[in-house]
Each structure stands twice: as C-alpha cells, then as structure tokens.
Coordinates of C-alpha atoms in Angstrom, one line a residue:
Chain A
M1 CA -26.7 98.4 70.0
A2 CA -27.5 101.1 72.6
I3 CA -27.6 104.7 71.5
S4 CA -25.6 107.2 73.4
K5 CA -26.7 110.5 74.7
E6 CA -24.2 112.2 72.4
Q7 CA -25.7 110.5 69.3
V8 CA -29.1 111.6 70.3
T9 CA -27.9 115.2 70.7
H10 CA -26.3 115.0 67.3
V11 CA -29.5 113.7 65.7
A12 CA -31.5 116.3 67.5
D13 CA -29.2 118.9 66.0
L14 CA -29.7 117.6 62.5
A15 CA -33.5 117.6 63.1
R16 CA -33.4 121.2 64.4
L17 CA -34.9 120.1 67.7
S18 CA -33.7 120.8 71.2
F19 CA -34.3 118.8 74.4
T20 CA -33.8 119.4 78.1
D21 CA -31.4 117.1 79.9
E22 CA -34.3 115.1 81.3
E23 CA -36.0 114.7 77.9
L24 CA -32.7 113.8 76.4
G25 CA -32.3 110.9 78.9
Q26 CA -35.9 109.7 78.2
F27 CA -35.4 109.9 74.4
T28 CA -32.1 108.1 74.6
D29 CA -33.8 105.2 76.5
Q30 CA -36.8 105.1 74.1
L31 CA -34.7 105.3 70.9
S32 CA -32.5 102.5 72.2
Q33 CA -35.5 100.3 72.8
I34 CA -37.0 101.1 69.4
T35 CA -33.7 100.6 67.5
D36 CA -33.4 97.2 69.3
M37 CA -36.7 96.3 67.7
F38 CA -35.3 97.6 64.4
N39 CA -32.3 95.3 64.7
E40 CA -34.6 92.3 64.4
L41 CA -34.4 93.0 60.7
Q42 CA -30.8 91.9 60.6
E43 CA -32.0 88.3 60.8
V44 CA -33.7 88.6 57.4
D45 CA -31.6 87.4 54.5
T46 CA -31.8 90.2 52.0
K47 CA -28.8 89.3 49.9
G48 CA -29.5 90.3 46.3
V49 CA -32.9 91.8 47.2
E50 CA -33.6 95.2 45.6
P51 CA -34.7 97.9 48.0
M52 CA -38.2 99.2 47.3
T53 CA -38.9 102.9 48.0
H54 CA -42.1 103.1 46.1
V55 CA -44.9 100.7 45.2
V56 CA -45.9 102.1 41.8
D57 CA -43.5 102.4 38.9
L58 CA -42.9 106.1 38.8
V59 CA -42.3 107.9 35.6
N60 CA -41.1 111.5 35.1
V61 CA -43.9 113.8 34.1
L62 CA -42.8 116.7 32.1
R63 CA -44.7 119.8 31.0
E64 CA -43.9 123.1 29.4
D65 CA -42.1 125.5 31.8
V66 CA -44.8 128.1 31.6
P67 CA -45.6 130.1 34.8
A68 CA -49.2 130.1 35.8
A69 CA -50.7 133.5 36.2
A70 CA -50.0 135.0 39.6
N71 CA -53.0 135.6 41.7
P72 CA -52.6 138.7 43.9
Q73 CA -55.3 137.4 46.3
E74 CA -53.5 134.1 46.7
R75 CA -50.3 135.9 47.4
E76 CA -52.0 137.9 50.1
A77 CA -53.6 134.8 51.6
L78 CA -50.2 133.1 51.6
L79 CA -48.5 136.0 53.3
K80 CA -51.3 136.0 55.9
N81 CA -50.1 132.6 57.0
A82 CA -46.6 133.9 57.5
P83 CA -45.9 134.7 61.1
D84 CA -44.3 138.0 60.1
A85 CA -44.6 139.8 56.7
E86 CA -44.0 143.3 55.4
D87 CA -44.4 144.9 52.0
G88 CA -45.2 141.6 50.3
Y89 CA -42.1 139.9 51.9
I90 CA -41.8 137.3 54.7
K91 CA -39.7 138.7 57.5
V92 CA -37.1 136.6 59.4
P93 CA -34.6 137.4 62.0
A94 CA -30.9 137.9 61.1
I95 CA -28.9 134.8 60.5
L96 CA -26.2 136.0 62.9
D97 CA -26.8 136.8 66.5
N98 CA -28.0 140.4 66.6
E99 CA -28.3 141.3 70.2
G100 CA -29.1 145.1 70.0
D101 CA -31.3 144.8 67.0
D102 CA -33.2 141.6 66.9
G103 CA -34.1 142.0 63.2
E104 CA -37.6 143.0 64.0
Chain B
M1 CA -82.1 112.3 60.5
N2 CA -81.0 109.1 62.1
Y3 CA -77.8 108.0 60.4
F4 CA -77.9 104.7 62.3
T5 CA -80.9 103.5 60.4
N6 CA -80.7 105.5 57.2
D7 CA -78.1 104.7 54.6
L8 CA -77.2 107.0 51.6
T9 CA -79.9 105.4 49.4
K10 CA -82.6 106.2 52.0
I11 CA -81.5 109.7 52.7
H12 CA -81.1 110.4 49.0
A13 CA -84.7 109.2 48.3
Q14 CA -86.0 111.8 50.9
L15 CA -83.9 114.5 49.4
V16 CA -85.0 113.7 45.8
N17 CA -88.7 113.5 47.0
K18 CA -88.2 116.9 48.7
E19 CA -89.4 115.4 52.1
L20 CA -86.1 116.9 53.3
T21 CA -83.8 119.6 52.0
S22 CA -80.0 119.5 52.2
Y23 CA -80.2 122.7 54.2
D24 CA -82.5 121.2 56.9
L25 CA -80.4 118.0 56.9
T26 CA -77.2 120.0 57.3
K27 CA -78.8 122.2 60.0
Q28 CA -80.1 119.1 62.0
T29 CA -76.8 117.4 61.6
I30 CA -74.8 120.3 63.0
T31 CA -77.3 120.8 65.9
A32 CA -77.0 117.1 66.8
L33 CA -73.2 117.3 66.3
K34 CA -72.9 120.1 68.9
E35 CA -74.7 117.9 71.5
T36 CA -73.1 114.6 70.7
D37 CA -69.6 116.1 70.4
K38 CA -69.7 117.2 74.0
K39 CA -69.2 113.6 74.9
V40 CA -67.2 112.4 71.9
D41 CA -64.8 115.3 71.1
A42 CA -64.5 114.2 67.5
F43 CA -64.3 117.7 65.9
L44 CA -61.6 120.4 65.9
T45 CA -63.2 123.0 63.7
L46 CA -66.8 123.5 62.5
N47 CA -67.7 124.8 59.1
E48 CA -71.2 125.8 60.1
E49 CA -71.9 129.0 58.2
K50 CA -70.3 127.8 54.9
A51 CA -71.9 124.4 55.1
L52 CA -75.3 125.9 55.4
E53 CA -74.6 128.2 52.5
M54 CA -73.5 125.3 50.4
A55 CA -76.5 123.2 51.3
K56 CA -78.8 126.0 50.4
A57 CA -77.1 126.4 47.0
I58 CA -77.4 122.6 46.4
D59 CA -81.1 122.8 47.2
E60 CA -81.6 125.7 44.8
K61 CA -79.7 123.9 42.1
G62 CA -81.8 120.8 42.7
I63 CA -80.6 117.4 44.0
D64 CA -79.3 115.3 41.2
P65 CA -81.3 112.0 41.3
A66 CA -78.3 110.2 39.9
N67 CA -75.9 111.3 42.6
L68 CA -76.4 109.5 45.9
L69 CA -74.0 111.9 47.6
A70 CA -75.8 115.2 46.7
G71 CA -76.5 117.3 49.7
I72 CA -75.0 114.9 52.2
P73 CA -73.1 116.3 55.2
V74 CA -69.6 114.9 55.6
A75 CA -66.6 115.2 58.0
V76 CA -63.0 115.6 57.0
K77 CA -59.8 114.7 58.8
D78 CA -57.8 117.7 59.8
N79 CA -54.8 116.8 57.7
I80 CA -56.7 117.3 54.4
M81 CA -56.4 120.9 53.3
T82 CA -59.5 122.9 53.1
K83 CA -59.3 126.4 51.5
D84 CA -60.2 129.2 53.9
L85 CA -60.9 126.6 56.7
R86 CA -58.3 126.1 59.4
T87 CA -56.3 122.9 58.9
T88 CA -54.0 121.9 61.8
A89 CA -53.1 118.2 61.5
A90 CA -53.9 118.4 65.2
S91 CA -50.5 120.1 65.8
K92 CA -49.7 123.2 67.7
I93 CA -47.3 124.2 64.9
L94 CA -50.2 124.6 62.5
E95 CA -52.7 126.0 65.1
N96 CA -53.4 129.1 63.0
F97 CA -52.9 127.7 59.5
V98 CA -55.5 128.5 56.9
P99 CA -54.9 126.8 53.5
V100 CA -55.0 128.8 50.3
Y101 CA -56.1 125.9 48.2
D102 CA -58.2 122.7 48.5
A103 CA -56.9 119.2 48.5
T104 CA -58.0 117.4 45.3
V105 CA -60.2 115.2 47.5
M106 CA -62.0 118.3 48.6
E107 CA -62.6 119.3 45.0
H108 CA -64.2 115.9 44.4
I109 CA -66.3 116.4 47.5
Y110 CA -67.6 119.7 46.2
A111 CA -68.0 118.4 42.7
H112 CA -70.3 115.7 44.1
D113 CA -72.3 118.2 46.2
M114 CA -71.2 116.8 49.5
V115 CA -71.4 119.3 52.4
P116 CA -68.3 119.3 54.7
I117 CA -69.5 120.3 58.1
G118 CA -66.2 120.2 60.0
K119 CA -62.6 119.0 60.5
T120 CA -62.0 116.0 62.7
N121 CA -59.5 115.3 65.4
M122 CA -56.5 113.0 64.8
D123 CA -53.1 112.0 66.2
E124 CA -50.7 114.9 65.5
F125 CA -49.6 114.6 61.8
A126 CA -51.3 111.2 61.8
M127 CA -48.7 109.7 64.0
G128 CA -50.4 107.4 66.4
G129 CA -53.1 104.8 66.8
S130 CA -55.3 106.4 69.5
T131 CA -55.9 110.0 68.7
E132 CA -54.3 110.8 72.1
N133 CA -51.4 112.4 70.3
S134 CA -53.6 115.3 69.3
A135 CA -52.3 118.7 70.6
F136 CA -55.9 119.8 71.2
K137 CA -58.3 117.2 72.6
T138 CA -58.8 113.5 73.4
T139 CA -61.5 111.9 71.3
K140 CA -63.6 109.2 73.0
N141 CA -64.8 105.9 71.6
P142 CA -68.6 106.1 71.2
W143 CA -69.0 102.5 72.4
N144 CA -67.3 103.3 75.7
L145 CA -66.3 106.8 76.5
T146 CA -63.4 105.6 78.6
K147 CA -61.8 103.9 75.6
V148 CA -59.8 105.4 72.7
P149 CA -61.4 105.5 69.2
G150 CA -58.2 104.3 67.6
G151 CA -56.2 106.5 65.3
S152 CA -54.9 108.3 63.7
S153 CA -58.3 109.0 62.0
G154 CA -60.0 108.7 65.4
G155 CA -62.2 111.8 65.1
S156 CA -63.5 110.7 61.7
A157 CA -64.2 107.2 63.0
A158 CA -65.9 108.4 66.1
A159 CA -68.0 110.9 64.1
V160 CA -69.4 108.1 61.9
S161 CA -69.7 105.6 64.7
A162 CA -71.6 108.1 67.0
G163 CA -74.0 108.8 64.1
I164 CA -73.0 112.4 63.7
V165 CA -72.3 112.1 60.0
P166 CA -72.9 109.3 57.5
I167 CA -69.5 109.8 55.8
A168 CA -66.1 110.9 57.0
F169 CA -62.7 111.0 55.3
G170 CA -59.5 109.7 56.8
S171 CA -56.0 109.0 55.8
D172 CA -54.1 105.7 56.3
T173 CA -50.3 105.4 56.4
G174 CA -50.0 102.3 58.5
G175 CA -53.6 101.5 59.5
S176 CA -55.0 105.0 60.4
I177 CA -58.3 104.4 58.6
R178 CA -58.8 100.7 59.2
Q179 CA -57.8 100.5 62.9
P180 CA -60.1 103.3 64.1
A181 CA -62.8 101.8 61.9
S182 CA -62.2 98.5 63.7
F183 CA -62.2 100.1 67.2
T184 CA -65.5 102.0 66.5
G185 CA -67.4 99.4 64.5
I186 CA -67.6 101.1 61.2
V187 CA -66.5 100.5 57.6
G188 CA -63.1 102.0 56.6
M189 CA -61.3 101.6 53.3
K190 CA -57.6 102.2 52.6
P191 CA -57.6 102.2 48.8
T192 CA -54.7 101.0 46.6
Y193 CA -51.7 103.4 46.7
G194 CA -52.2 105.7 43.7
R195 CA -56.0 105.3 43.5
V196 CA -56.8 108.6 45.4
S197 CA -54.8 111.8 45.0
R198 CA -52.7 112.9 47.9
W199 CA -52.5 116.5 46.7
G200 CA -53.3 118.7 49.6
L201 CA -52.9 115.9 52.2
I202 CA -50.4 117.0 54.7
A203 CA -47.6 114.5 54.1
F204 CA -46.5 112.0 56.7
G205 CA -45.0 109.0 54.8
S206 CA -45.4 109.8 51.1
S207 CA -44.9 106.3 49.8
L208 CA -47.5 104.9 52.2
D209 CA -50.1 107.6 52.7
E210 CA -53.6 107.2 51.2
I211 CA -56.9 109.0 51.7
G212 CA -60.1 106.9 52.0
P213 CA -63.7 106.8 53.1
M214 CA -65.2 105.9 56.4
T215 CA -68.9 105.0 56.5
R216 CA -71.5 102.8 58.2
S217 CA -72.1 100.4 55.4
V218 CA -70.0 98.7 52.7
K219 CA -72.1 99.9 49.8
D220 CA -71.9 103.5 51.0
N221 CA -68.2 103.1 51.2
A222 CA -68.0 101.9 47.7
T223 CA -70.1 104.8 46.5
V224 CA -67.9 107.4 48.2
L225 CA -64.6 105.8 47.0
A226 CA -65.8 106.1 43.4
A227 CA -66.4 109.8 43.9
I228 CA -62.9 110.6 45.2
A229 CA -60.7 108.3 43.2
G230 CA -58.9 108.9 40.0
F231 CA -55.8 110.4 38.3
D232 CA -54.7 113.8 39.3
E233 CA -52.1 115.8 37.4
H234 CA -51.1 117.4 40.8
D235 CA -50.1 114.0 42.2
G236 CA -47.5 112.2 40.1
T237 CA -48.1 109.0 42.1
T238 CA -51.8 108.7 41.1
V239 CA -52.3 106.0 38.5
N240 CA -54.1 106.8 35.3
K241 CA -56.6 104.0 35.4
K242 CA -60.3 104.1 34.8
V243 CA -62.2 104.3 38.1
P244 CA -64.7 101.4 38.1
D245 CA -68.2 101.6 39.5
F246 CA -67.3 99.9 42.8
T247 CA -70.9 99.1 43.5
A248 CA -71.5 97.4 40.2
N249 CA -70.7 93.8 41.3
I250 CA -71.3 94.4 45.0
A251 CA -74.2 92.0 45.3
K252 CA -72.6 89.2 43.3
G253 CA -71.8 87.2 46.4
V254 CA -68.6 85.2 47.3
K255 CA -69.4 81.9 45.6
G256 CA -66.2 80.5 44.1
L257 CA -64.0 83.2 45.6
K258 CA -60.7 82.0 47.1
I259 CA -59.8 83.7 50.4
G260 CA -56.5 83.2 52.2
L261 CA -56.2 83.4 56.0
P262 CA -52.6 84.1 56.9
K263 CA -51.5 82.0 59.9
E264 CA -49.3 84.9 61.0
Y265 CA -52.4 87.1 61.5
L266 CA -53.9 84.9 64.2
G267 CA -50.7 84.3 66.1
E268 CA -49.2 85.5 69.4
G269 CA -50.6 88.8 70.8
V270 CA -54.0 88.5 69.1
Q271 CA -56.8 88.7 71.7
P272 CA -58.7 85.4 71.9
E273 CA -62.1 87.1 71.2
V274 CA -60.6 88.7 68.1
K275 CA -59.3 85.4 66.8
A276 CA -62.6 83.7 67.5
A277 CA -64.5 86.4 65.6
I278 CA -62.2 86.1 62.5
L279 CA -62.5 82.3 62.5
A280 CA -66.2 82.6 62.7
A281 CA -66.1 85.1 59.8
A282 CA -64.1 82.5 57.8
D283 CA -66.8 79.9 58.5
K284 CA -69.4 82.5 57.4
F285 CA -67.6 83.0 54.1
R286 CA -67.4 79.2 53.6
E287 CA -71.1 78.9 54.3
L288 CA -71.7 81.6 51.6
G289 CA -69.7 79.6 49.1
A290 CA -66.2 80.8 49.3
T291 CA -63.1 78.8 49.9
V292 CA -61.1 79.9 52.9
E293 CA -57.6 78.3 53.4
E294 CA -54.7 79.0 55.6
V295 CA -51.8 80.8 53.8
S296 CA -48.5 82.3 54.9
L297 CA -47.1 85.8 54.8
P298 CA -43.7 84.9 56.3
H299 CA -42.2 88.4 56.6
S300 CA -45.2 89.8 58.5
K301 CA -43.4 89.8 61.8
Y302 CA -40.8 92.2 60.4
G303 CA -43.5 94.6 59.2
V304 CA -43.6 96.8 62.2
A305 CA -39.8 97.4 62.3
A306 CA -39.5 98.0 58.6
Y307 CA -42.6 100.3 58.6
Y308 CA -41.4 102.4 61.5
I309 CA -38.0 102.9 59.8
I310 CA -39.5 103.8 56.4
S311 CA -42.4 105.9 57.6
S312 CA -40.3 107.8 60.2
S313 CA -37.6 108.5 57.6
E314 CA -40.1 109.9 55.1
A315 CA -41.7 111.9 58.0
S316 CA -38.4 113.4 59.1
S317 CA -37.9 114.7 55.6
N318 CA -41.5 115.8 55.0
L319 CA -41.7 117.6 58.4
Q320 CA -38.6 119.7 57.7
R321 CA -40.9 122.2 56.0
F322 CA -42.3 123.2 59.4
D323 CA -39.7 125.8 60.3
G324 CA -41.7 128.8 61.5
I325 CA -40.9 130.9 58.4
R326 CA -43.7 130.7 55.8
Y327 CA -46.6 129.5 57.9
G328 CA -47.5 128.0 61.2
V329 CA -46.4 129.2 64.6
R330 CA -43.0 130.9 65.0
A331 CA -41.2 131.0 68.4
T332 CA -40.7 134.6 69.6
D333 CA -37.8 134.5 72.0
V334 CA -35.0 133.9 69.5
K335 CA -31.5 135.2 68.9
N336 CA -31.0 134.3 65.2
L337 CA -32.5 132.5 62.3
N338 CA -31.4 129.0 63.3
D339 CA -33.0 129.7 66.7
V340 CA -36.3 130.3 64.9
Y341 CA -36.1 126.8 63.4
V342 CA -35.1 125.0 66.6
R343 CA -37.4 126.9 68.9
S344 CA -40.5 126.8 66.6
R345 CA -40.1 123.1 66.0
T346 CA -39.3 122.3 69.6
E347 CA -42.3 124.2 70.9
G348 CA -44.6 123.3 68.0
F349 CA -44.2 119.5 67.8
G350 CA -45.6 117.1 70.4
P351 CA -43.5 114.2 71.9
E352 CA -44.6 111.5 69.4
V353 CA -43.8 113.6 66.4
K354 CA -40.4 114.5 67.8
R355 CA -39.8 110.8 68.4
R356 CA -40.6 109.9 64.8
I357 CA -38.5 112.7 63.4
M358 CA -35.6 111.5 65.6
L359 CA -36.0 107.9 64.5
G360 CA -36.2 108.9 60.9
M361 CA -33.1 111.2 61.1
Y362 CA -31.2 108.5 62.8
S363 CA -32.2 105.8 60.3
L364 CA -31.1 108.0 57.4
S365 CA -27.9 109.4 59.0
A366 CA -24.4 108.5 57.9
G367 CA -23.3 105.1 59.2
Y368 CA -26.8 103.8 59.8
Y369 CA -28.5 104.2 56.4
D370 CA -27.5 100.7 55.2
A371 CA -28.4 99.0 58.5
Y372 CA -31.8 100.7 58.8
F373 CA -33.3 102.5 55.8
K374 CA -31.8 100.3 53.1
K375 CA -32.5 97.1 55.0
A376 CA -36.1 98.1 55.7
A377 CA -36.6 98.9 52.0
Q378 CA -35.3 95.4 51.1
V379 CA -37.6 93.8 53.6
R380 CA -40.4 95.8 52.1
T381 CA -39.7 94.1 48.7
L382 CA -40.0 90.7 50.5
M383 CA -43.3 91.7 52.1
K384 CA -44.7 92.7 48.7
Q385 CA -43.5 89.4 47.3
D386 CA -45.3 87.6 50.1
F387 CA -48.5 89.1 49.0
A388 CA -47.9 88.5 45.4
N389 CA -47.2 84.8 46.1
V390 CA -50.6 84.4 47.9
F391 CA -52.5 86.5 45.3
A392 CA -51.2 84.1 42.6
D393 CA -53.7 81.6 44.0
Y394 CA -56.2 83.6 46.0
D395 CA -58.6 86.5 45.3
L396 CA -58.6 88.0 48.8
I397 CA -56.8 87.8 52.1
M398 CA -58.7 88.1 55.4
G399 CA -57.6 88.6 59.0
P400 CA -58.1 91.0 62.0
V401 CA -57.4 94.7 61.5
A402 CA -55.8 95.0 65.0
P403 CA -54.8 92.4 67.5
T404 CA -57.1 93.8 70.2
T405 CA -60.3 95.8 70.7
A406 CA -60.1 99.5 71.8
Y407 CA -58.0 100.0 74.9
G408 CA -58.4 102.5 77.7
I409 CA -57.6 106.2 77.3
G410 CA -54.1 106.7 78.8
E411 CA -53.2 103.0 78.8
D412 CA -50.7 102.8 76.0
V413 CA -49.6 106.2 75.1
S414 CA -46.5 106.3 77.4
D415 CA -45.0 103.2 75.9
P416 CA -44.2 103.6 72.2
L417 CA -43.2 100.0 71.7
T418 CA -46.5 98.7 72.9
M419 CA -48.3 101.2 70.7
Y420 CA -46.2 100.3 67.6
A421 CA -46.9 96.6 68.1
G422 CA -50.6 97.2 67.6
D423 CA -49.9 98.0 64.0
V424 CA -48.5 94.6 63.1
L425 CA -51.6 93.5 61.1
S426 CA -52.3 96.8 59.3
V427 CA -48.8 98.1 58.1
P428 CA -48.1 95.3 55.6
V429 CA -50.9 96.5 53.4
N430 CA -49.4 100.0 53.2
M431 CA -45.9 98.6 52.7
A432 CA -47.2 96.7 49.6
G433 CA -49.5 99.5 48.5
L434 CA -52.6 97.3 48.5
P435 CA -56.2 98.1 49.3
G436 CA -57.6 97.0 52.7
L437 CA -61.0 97.3 54.2
S438 CA -62.1 97.1 57.8
L439 CA -65.7 96.1 58.6
P440 CA -67.6 95.0 61.7
A441 CA -67.2 91.3 62.5
G442 CA -68.1 90.9 66.2
F443 CA -67.9 92.3 69.7
A444 CA -65.9 91.6 72.9
A445 CA -67.1 93.1 76.2
G446 CA -69.2 95.6 74.3
L447 CA -66.4 96.8 72.0
P448 CA -66.4 96.2 68.2
I449 CA -64.0 93.8 66.5
G450 CA -63.0 94.6 62.9
M451 CA -62.2 92.2 60.1
Q452 CA -59.7 93.2 57.4
L453 CA -60.2 92.2 53.8
I454 CA -57.1 92.8 51.7
G455 CA -57.2 92.7 47.9
K456 CA -54.9 92.8 44.9
A457 CA -53.7 96.2 43.8
F458 CA -56.6 98.2 42.1
D459 CA -59.1 95.4 43.0
E460 CA -61.2 97.2 45.6
Q461 CA -64.2 95.8 43.8
T462 CA -63.7 92.2 45.0
I463 CA -63.1 93.5 48.5
Y464 CA -66.4 95.4 48.4
Q465 CA -68.2 92.4 46.9
A466 CA -67.0 90.1 49.7
G467 CA -67.5 92.7 52.4
Y468 CA -71.1 93.3 51.3
A469 CA -71.9 89.6 51.2
F470 CA -70.5 89.3 54.8
E471 CA -72.4 92.4 56.0
Q472 CA -75.7 91.1 54.5
A473 CA -75.3 87.8 56.2
T474 CA -74.5 89.2 59.6
D475 CA -76.0 91.7 62.1
F476 CA -72.8 93.3 63.6
H477 CA -73.2 96.5 61.6
K478 CA -76.8 96.9 62.9
E479 CA -75.5 97.4 66.5
T480 CA -75.2 101.0 67.6
P481 CA -73.3 102.6 70.5
T482 CA -75.1 104.1 73.5
L483 CA -72.5 106.8 74.0
G484 CA -72.2 105.8 77.6
G485 CA -69.4 105.3 80.1
N486 CA -68.4 101.9 81.3
N487 CA -70.7 99.4 79.6

C-alpha cells in the first residue's frame, strides 16, 4: 500500500509541518517503505485480542480541587521561557493575516 | 579519581575517611571531563559552578556513612528536566529552554546528595539509536572514536564508559538505555514501567518511557536504582509498591534459577560474534548452577513494527506541545498564528523527529487507525502474553541487547528501516513494561557486546542477582577503552 504525495501533504498539514517539494518526495518514499513494514502486522491473527494501550492497570486519582499558591517567581521564570511576553502575558501574532501590522 | 578501578564502595570509603572531599572529587571530575570530552563529545551543558557549590555544602554537612551515593558526581540525560539548568532534549526547538522545576528523579538525586555535573547528549527527543540525531553534536564511542555510542542515551553511556563519571542517568523507550550500554560496555537498567517516576522527563512514548541508571558495575546500578525508584503523586503511572533493597540478595548466586533463551533472539540478523558471546554466557550460567533452556517468544518479529506504530503515535501527540508559543524557539518570519506553529516546528525539529511525527499522525488518522494503531495495540497484548507464558516456568530471560556491536558514525543514519531493525531485541521489553538489564558479555573486534537479562515485572532483584553472578565470574567489565581511533 504505497502512500501518495497528497496523503503525505495532508498528514503534514495535520502535524503542522511543512516540507519542500524535494523533502516531500523523500518522505513519501520513506513513509511508504516504513508502512510496508507496518503491514507485516496484518499476518498476525488478532481476532478477539484486546488492544493494550498501557501495561499497568491505571486508576483515576482524585484530589480536592484546591489551587496551589501561585509563586510570582515561578510565573516570571515561566514567562522568561516564552519567546515573546509583555505585562505578564505571552504575546502571539494575530490569528488572521495581518500584513500592515504583524501583531508585534 | 579513577572511575575504571574504583566503584562506589571504594570512592565512598575515601569520602567517609576524609582522604577525599566531594568538592575535590567534583573538581577533578569536571577537569578530567573537559579533557576527555574533547574526544568523546558526551556533554551538552556543564553544571560546573553549581555542582561545586553543592559538593561543598555536602562536605560541610558531612558524608553520610550509610549513603554510598553521597558526594558522587553524576551525569544526566538532557531530556530530564533540571531546574535553572538548560534542558534541550538535543533539539533546536528547545535550544534556549530553562526548566522552572526539577524532574522527580532530580529530587531523588539531590536528596541522596549526588552531584549532577552536566547534561548529556542524546538523539533528539530520544528518537534514534546512535545519538547522531542530536541537533548539536555527534558523540563518539570511547572504544573506537569512529563508531557510534548507540542511543538514544549515547552521551550518558559514553560518559560512563570513558570513565568521566561513575553514574549517569538515561531514559529507555525502546532500548535507549540498554543498547548504548551494550555498545559502550557498561551496565544499563531499564526498570519496570511504573517503578521510576516520569515526572519531568520530556515525553516521547508515554506508555513506554522509563528512566534508569547507567553504571560500570551491576552492584552500583542496583544501588542507584533503589535511590530513584518509588511512587510519585506527580506521575499517575508510578506504582505504589515498596522499593526493595536491590543489593540485598545480589550475592546469592544463580544456583537453581531457571533462565529462558528465546530462539528468536539468536536468529537471522544477529552478528555471529554476538550470538557466540550469548551462547558462552548461557554456558557460564549453567556452570554457575542455573538451568538455561531454549524458549520461544513467537511474536518477537512483529515487535519493531508494532513498536514504531505505538511509539510514533504517542510521540506525535506528545510533541504537539512544541508550537513556539509558551517556550522554545519561535520562528520569526510569520504571517499569522498558524504560521508560528508550522514554521517553528518545521525549523525546530530535525528529520528523524519529523519522520516519527508523520508516522504517528498517519497511524492515528481517519481510515488507518484500525489497520495500524489498533492492530499494533493488539499485537502488543500478544507480546505481553508471550512473556507471561515463558515467565510461568522461568525466572529470567536472556539474550543479546542488540543484533550487532557499534557501527560506524554515518553508516546507518540515512536509512530509517535499517536503523529501526536494530531495535528488534530491545523493544519487546518496553512493549510489555518489563525490566531489562544490559551488561558486558564479550568483545568483537575491540567493541563491546552486551547481554540482556529480562525479568518479571517488578523483579529487578533477580536480574541484579544473576547479573552480579555473571559479572563476578567473568572479566569483560574489567576491560577499559583507550579512547583511540581505529583499534
């Protein structure tokens, strides 16, 4: 089951990644080869087998919904990691194209 | 301090007797690191100033005679978050990231008075088996500087192997502690899933990831695991079980133990010298009084396919958080918000990480979910059952860690399928959540061969017991690398 370039473009879009034409060709070939390897799984009889997504039996852990005390230094340190921040907020560009004013 | 000839017990005795201070030990270690790392390139970030401060404070407080780890310099893989110390996961997208909190494992490290001297190189986001996928540098194998150290915990492995530190911490999603331990001739433990907290470990495949110790000897490894294991309220997948003293039964020997040797682990693709070393190890265990018999793990051959579907799916979801908004590197030449996401991720991630994200997205996408993700999760159930069937009759499973010894730098990296095939013997352990140890079991053309010992869930003790018996009966762990070129 070969993967088409269109499929790869669609998946790249979902993944918020972009590729040049050359990269797209390379990825299409590689992903096709890898999914060929994945297809070997089809020969395993899994009728009635429960899928396993976790190895330990997970239980819900509940606690009182009490906010921990905010630490202003931690807030500052967190904002320091943000690429762009102002007045205690993280700055981002506009959602819509904003040619004249780039939101900065 | 020579970490080749001094284990934790010996260093500890000198610290307790005040022949040595933690400050001097840390200072010497960092000085030697700077020299050795010119050849090995194991470290991404040094913690020099703070490590020396910490060591001084530990000296002032006094070395606890009951704590073998007090005052010992250690190295930490760069996907384990260290407060106020840059943590990059060897990715450009986190080039400037400084965590605001410590991973739980770091809290254990500090609570036991270990001294972290630096962060080690790795494959970007722990995706890879050679450390060549690092965005920053290529780590070399101390046994032969033209070979890879394995990966993804290649920096941690090389740091221990080269004698820079006695202890390093790694993470293992599909072999990332055991395979580099095998390639560099050291001891690496991937503990049972749920044994060690993953809080503060930058997530790759959350149902597979586990942090573990890398050391020169089995006993040191057991000592370190006891220090970092245990329930953590910050990680809902840690299991609330008492952490045993892993060294308690370590010298009990293997007499009467039943060890299974899966025929699938010595099949096609396994280098003849590796196979010979494992068969010789089986004979050694028999000589020591254990029973070793051939067993079968029939779904092993599907492990790589199922693993790459599951781990990539989990990764594609986990790595969505890297969007250039709250932390990390943000692309500048953008028109709108969506552009920030796309450009930051496209410029920030390396090719292997993009490949895994794409594989995961594809496996989870509409129309393919049943054929890929669900199918892989079903095969995972069968793989776990394979192990359960063997462990109904056996105490341990033995085999190689990797099909080959370390390969040349640049040899495999361009072909993902060849790279993925190298994981065939290590991924089943993660899929089933079991503990697995790599320890030195031979050499081929001057390169180390690792043996893998796999145990029942939460039975690291029996693994250490057998590993220690093997180590005491052999000399492979006494060999040390020369840090040369082609040997």
